[in-house]
PDB file of N, CA and C in Angstrom:
ATOM      1  N   MET P   1      64.518  46.300 165.407  1.00  0.00           N
ATOM      2  CA  MET P   1      65.822  46.910 165.139  1.00  0.00           C
ATOM      3  C   MET P   1      66.925  45.851 165.144  1.00  0.00           C
ATOM      4  N   ASP P   2      66.802  44.865 166.025  1.00  0.00           N
ATOM      5  CA  ASP P   2      67.849  43.847 166.120  1.00  0.00           C
ATOM      6  C   ASP P   2      67.894  42.973 164.873  1.00  0.00           C
ATOM      7  N   GLU P   3      66.722  42.717 164.287  1.00  0.00           N
ATOM      8  CA  GLU P   3      66.701  41.871 163.087  1.00  0.00           C
ATOM      9  C   GLU P   3      67.272  42.625 161.882  1.00  0.00           C
ATOM     10  N   LEU P   4      67.082  43.947 161.858  1.00  0.00           N
ATOM     11  CA  LEU P   4      67.541  44.713 160.707  1.00  0.00           C
ATOM     12  C   LEU P   4      69.059  44.898 160.722  1.00  0.00           C
ATOM     13  N   GLU P   5      69.634  45.120 161.902  1.00  0.00           N
ATOM     14  CA  GLU P   5      71.064  45.383 161.977  1.00  0.00           C
ATOM     15  C   GLU P   5      71.746  44.442 162.963  1.00  0.00           C
ATOM     16  N   PRO P   6      72.038  43.208 162.543  1.00  0.00           N
ATOM     17  CA  PRO P   6      72.725  42.270 163.441  1.00  0.00           C
ATOM     18  C   PRO P   6      74.200  42.621 163.617  1.00  0.00           C
ATOM     19  N   ALA P   7      74.766  43.337 162.643  1.00  0.00           N
ATOM     20  CA  ALA P   7      76.186  43.677 162.725  1.00  0.00           C
ATOM     21  C   ALA P   7      76.439  44.686 163.847  1.00  0.00           C
ATOM     22  N   MET P   8      75.486  45.560 164.098  1.00  0.00           N
ATOM     23  CA  MET P   8      75.675  46.560 165.141  1.00  0.00           C
ATOM     24  C   MET P   8      75.587  45.926 166.524  1.00  0.00           C
ATOM     25  N   THR P   9      74.753  44.896 166.664  1.00  0.00           N
ATOM     26  CA  THR P   9      74.595  44.250 167.969  1.00  0.00           C
ATOM     27  C   THR P   9      75.756  43.304 168.251  1.00  0.00           C
ATOM     28  N   HIS P  10      76.364  42.726 167.207  1.00  0.00           N
ATOM     29  CA  HIS P  10      77.443  41.758 167.391  1.00  0.00           C
ATOM     30  C   HIS P  10      78.807  42.394 167.127  1.00  0.00           C
ATOM     31  N   SER P  11      78.947  43.675 167.435  1.00  0.00           N
ATOM     32  CA  SER P  11      80.225  44.354 167.188  1.00  0.00           C
ATOM     33  C   SER P  11      81.082  44.332 168.449  1.00  0.00           C
ATOM     34  N   ASP P  12      81.108  43.168 169.114  1.00  0.00           N
ATOM     35  CA  ASP P  12      81.877  43.062 170.355  1.00  0.00           C
ATOM     36  C   ASP P  12      83.359  42.799 170.070  1.00  0.00           C
ATOM     37  N   ASP P  13      83.644  42.093 168.979  1.00  0.00           N
ATOM     38  CA  ASP P  13      85.044  41.806 168.677  1.00  0.00           C
ATOM     39  C   ASP P  13      85.744  43.087 168.188  1.00  0.00           C
ATOM     40  N   PRO P  14      86.970  43.349 168.682  1.00  0.00           N
ATOM     41  CA  PRO P  14      87.671  44.596 168.335  1.00  0.00           C
ATOM     42  C   PRO P  14      88.058  44.671 166.864  1.00  0.00           C
ATOM     43  N   ALA P  15      88.238  43.517 166.211  1.00  0.00           N
ATOM     44  CA  ALA P  15      88.616  43.537 164.798  1.00  0.00           C
ATOM     45  C   ALA P  15      87.497  44.145 163.956  1.00  0.00           C
ATOM     46  N   ARG P  16      86.263  43.726 164.230  1.00  0.00           N
ATOM     47  CA  ARG P  16      85.138  44.253 163.463  1.00  0.00           C
ATOM     48  C   ARG P  16      84.916  45.726 163.783  1.00  0.00           C
ATOM     49  N   ARG P  17      85.116  46.096 165.061  1.00  0.00           N
ATOM     50  CA  ARG P  17      84.968  47.501 165.433  1.00  0.00           C
ATOM     51  C   ARG P  17      86.014  48.348 164.727  1.00  0.00           C
ATOM     52  N   ALA P  18      87.252  47.848 164.647  1.00  0.00           N
ATOM     53  CA  ALA P  18      88.321  48.582 163.977  1.00  0.00           C
ATOM     54  C   ALA P  18      88.020  48.710 162.488  1.00  0.00           C
ATOM     55  N   ALA P  19      87.493  47.654 161.885  1.00  0.00           N
ATOM     56  CA  ALA P  19      87.160  47.693 160.461  1.00  0.00           C
ATOM     57  C   ALA P  19      86.041  48.696 160.213  1.00  0.00           C
ATOM     58  N   ASN P  20      85.040  48.703 161.092  1.00  0.00           N
ATOM     59  CA  ASN P  20      83.939  49.649 160.928  1.00  0.00           C
ATOM     60  C   ASN P  20      84.434  51.081 161.088  1.00  0.00           C
ATOM     61  N   ARG P  21      85.325  51.295 162.069  1.00  0.00           N
ATOM     62  CA  ARG P  21      85.854  52.638 162.279  1.00  0.00           C
ATOM     63  C   ARG P  21      86.697  53.067 161.087  1.00  0.00           C
ATOM     64  N   ARG P  22      87.496  52.117 160.534  1.00  0.00           N
ATOM     65  CA  ARG P  22      88.331  52.442 159.380  1.00  0.00           C
ATOM     66  C   ARG P  22      87.462  52.759 158.171  1.00  0.00           C
ATOM     67  N   THR P  23      86.370  52.001 157.981  1.00  0.00           N
ATOM     68  CA  THR P  23      85.474  52.261 156.855  1.00  0.00           C
ATOM     69  C   THR P  23      84.790  53.613 157.012  1.00  0.00           C
ATOM     70  N   ALA P  24      84.348  53.929 158.226  1.00  0.00           N
ATOM     71  CA  ALA P  24      83.691  55.215 158.467  1.00  0.00           C
ATOM     72  C   ALA P  24      84.672  56.363 158.246  1.00  0.00           C
ATOM     73  N   LEU P  25      85.916  56.175 158.691  1.00  0.00           N
ATOM     74  CA  LEU P  25      86.929  57.212 158.505  1.00  0.00           C
ATOM     75  C   LEU P  25      87.227  57.409 157.019  1.00  0.00           C
ATOM     76  N   LEU P  26      87.305  56.311 156.278  1.00  0.00           N
ATOM     77  CA  LEU P  26      87.566  56.399 154.845  1.00  0.00           C
ATOM     78  C   LEU P  26      86.433  57.130 154.140  1.00  0.00           C
ATOM     79  N   LEU P  27      85.186  56.802 154.501  1.00  0.00           N
ATOM     80  CA  LEU P  27      84.039  57.476 153.898  1.00  0.00           C
ATOM     81  C   LEU P  27      84.051  58.961 154.239  1.00  0.00           C
ATOM     82  N   ALA P  28      84.432  59.299 155.460  1.00  0.00           N
ATOM     83  CA  ALA P  28      84.484  60.706 155.870  1.00  0.00           C
ATOM     84  C   ALA P  28      85.554  61.455 155.077  1.00  0.00           C
ATOM     85  N   VAL P  29      86.709  60.823 154.876  1.00  0.00           N
ATOM     86  CA  VAL P  29      87.788  61.456 154.119  1.00  0.00           C
ATOM     87  C   VAL P  29      87.372  61.661 152.662  1.00  0.00           C
ATOM     88  N   VAL P  30      86.730  60.646 152.078  1.00  0.00           N
ATOM     89  CA  VAL P  30      86.273  60.755 150.688  1.00  0.00           C
ATOM     90  C   VAL P  30      85.235  61.867 150.558  1.00  0.00           C
ATOM     91  N   ALA P  31      84.308  61.940 151.515  1.00  0.00           N
ATOM     92  CA  ALA P  31      83.282  62.983 151.474  1.00  0.00           C
ATOM     93  C   ALA P  31      83.923  64.361 151.618  1.00  0.00           C
ATOM     94  N   LEU P  32      84.929  64.472 152.484  1.00  0.00           N
ATOM     95  CA  LEU P  32      85.603  65.754 152.683  1.00  0.00           C
ATOM     96  C   LEU P  32      86.351  66.172 151.416  1.00  0.00           C
ATOM     97  N   LEU P  33      87.047  65.223 150.783  1.00  0.00           N
ATOM     98  CA  LEU P  33      87.758  65.530 149.546  1.00  0.00           C
ATOM     99  C   LEU P  33      86.784  65.943 148.450  1.00  0.00           C
ATOM    100  N   PHE P  34      85.645  65.242 148.363  1.00  0.00           N
ATOM    101  CA  PHE P  34      84.641  65.582 147.358  1.00  0.00           C
ATOM    102  C   PHE P  34      84.083  66.977 147.617  1.00  0.00           C
ATOM    103  N   PHE P  35      83.853  67.311 148.894  1.00  0.00           N
ATOM    104  CA  PHE P  35      83.327  68.627 149.250  1.00  0.00           C
ATOM    105  C   PHE P  35      84.327  69.726 148.894  1.00  0.00           C
ATOM    106  N   VAL P  36      85.611  69.489 149.192  1.00  0.00           N
ATOM    107  CA  VAL P  36      86.645  70.478 148.884  1.00  0.00           C
ATOM    108  C   VAL P  36      86.785  70.656 147.373  1.00  0.00           C
ATOM    109  N   ALA P  37      86.742  69.543 146.634  1.00  0.00           N
ATOM    110  CA  ALA P  37      86.850  69.621 145.176  1.00  0.00           C
ATOM    111  C   ALA P  37      85.663  70.380 144.592  1.00  0.00           C
ATOM    112  N   ALA P  38      84.463  70.104 145.101  1.00  0.00           N
ATOM    113  CA  ALA P  38      83.272  70.803 144.615  1.00  0.00           C
ATOM    114  C   ALA P  38      83.351  72.288 144.966  1.00  0.00           C
ATOM    115  N   LEU P  39      83.884  72.607 146.134  1.00  0.00           N
ATOM    116  CA  LEU P  39      84.006  74.008 146.550  1.00  0.00           C
ATOM    117  C   LEU P  39      84.987  74.744 145.641  1.00  0.00           C
ATOM    118  N   PHE P  40      86.129  74.114 145.354  1.00  0.00           N
ATOM    119  CA  PHE P  40      87.108  74.737 144.472  1.00  0.00           C
ATOM    120  C   PHE P  40      86.538  74.902 143.062  1.00  0.00           C
ATOM    121  N   LYS P  41      85.801  73.908 142.582  1.00  0.00           N
ATOM    122  CA  LYS P  41      85.208  73.984 141.254  1.00  0.00           C
ATOM    123  C   LYS P  41      84.170  75.100 141.209  1.00  0.00           C
ATOM    124  N   PHE P  42      83.384  75.223 142.283  1.00  0.00           N
ATOM    125  CA  PHE P  42      82.361  76.271 142.350  1.00  0.00           C
ATOM    126  C   PHE P  42      83.017  77.650 142.391  1.00  0.00           C
ATOM    127  N   LYS P  43      84.103  77.774 143.154  1.00  0.00           N
ATOM    128  CA  LYS P  43      84.805  79.060 143.229  1.00  0.00           C
ATOM    129  C   LYS P  43      85.465  79.378 141.890  1.00  0.00           C
ATOM    130  N   GLY P  44      85.884  78.339 141.170  1.00  0.00           N
ATOM    131  CA  GLY P  44      86.523  78.564 139.881  1.00  0.00           C
ATOM    132  C   GLY P  44      85.517  79.006 138.825  1.00  0.00           C
ATOM    133  N   LEU P  45      84.297  78.460 138.907  1.00  0.00           N
ATOM    134  CA  LEU P  45      83.277  78.815 137.926  1.00  0.00           C
ATOM    135  C   LEU P  45      82.740  80.214 138.179  1.00  0.00           C
ATOM    136  N   THR P  46      82.603  80.596 139.450  1.00  0.00           N
ATOM    137  CA  THR P  46      82.064  81.922 139.760  1.00  0.00           C
ATOM    138  C   THR P  46      83.201  82.891 140.027  1.00  0.00           C
ATOM    139  N   PRO P  47      83.265  83.970 139.289  1.00  0.00           N
ATOM    140  CA  PRO P  47      84.353  84.942 139.449  1.00  0.00           C
ATOM    141  C   PRO P  47      84.231  85.744 140.753  1.00  0.00           C
TER     142      PRO P  47
END
């Protein structure tokens, strides 16, 4: 596991942790927007 993910083991510096958290938050927001858009499109297609 350590050889596959060295970034997870060396995430001691706060800058990298903040960047990872910001990236995860951005991905979550994008996924949420995509889900809402798909839901609205689905509701629009089905009467």
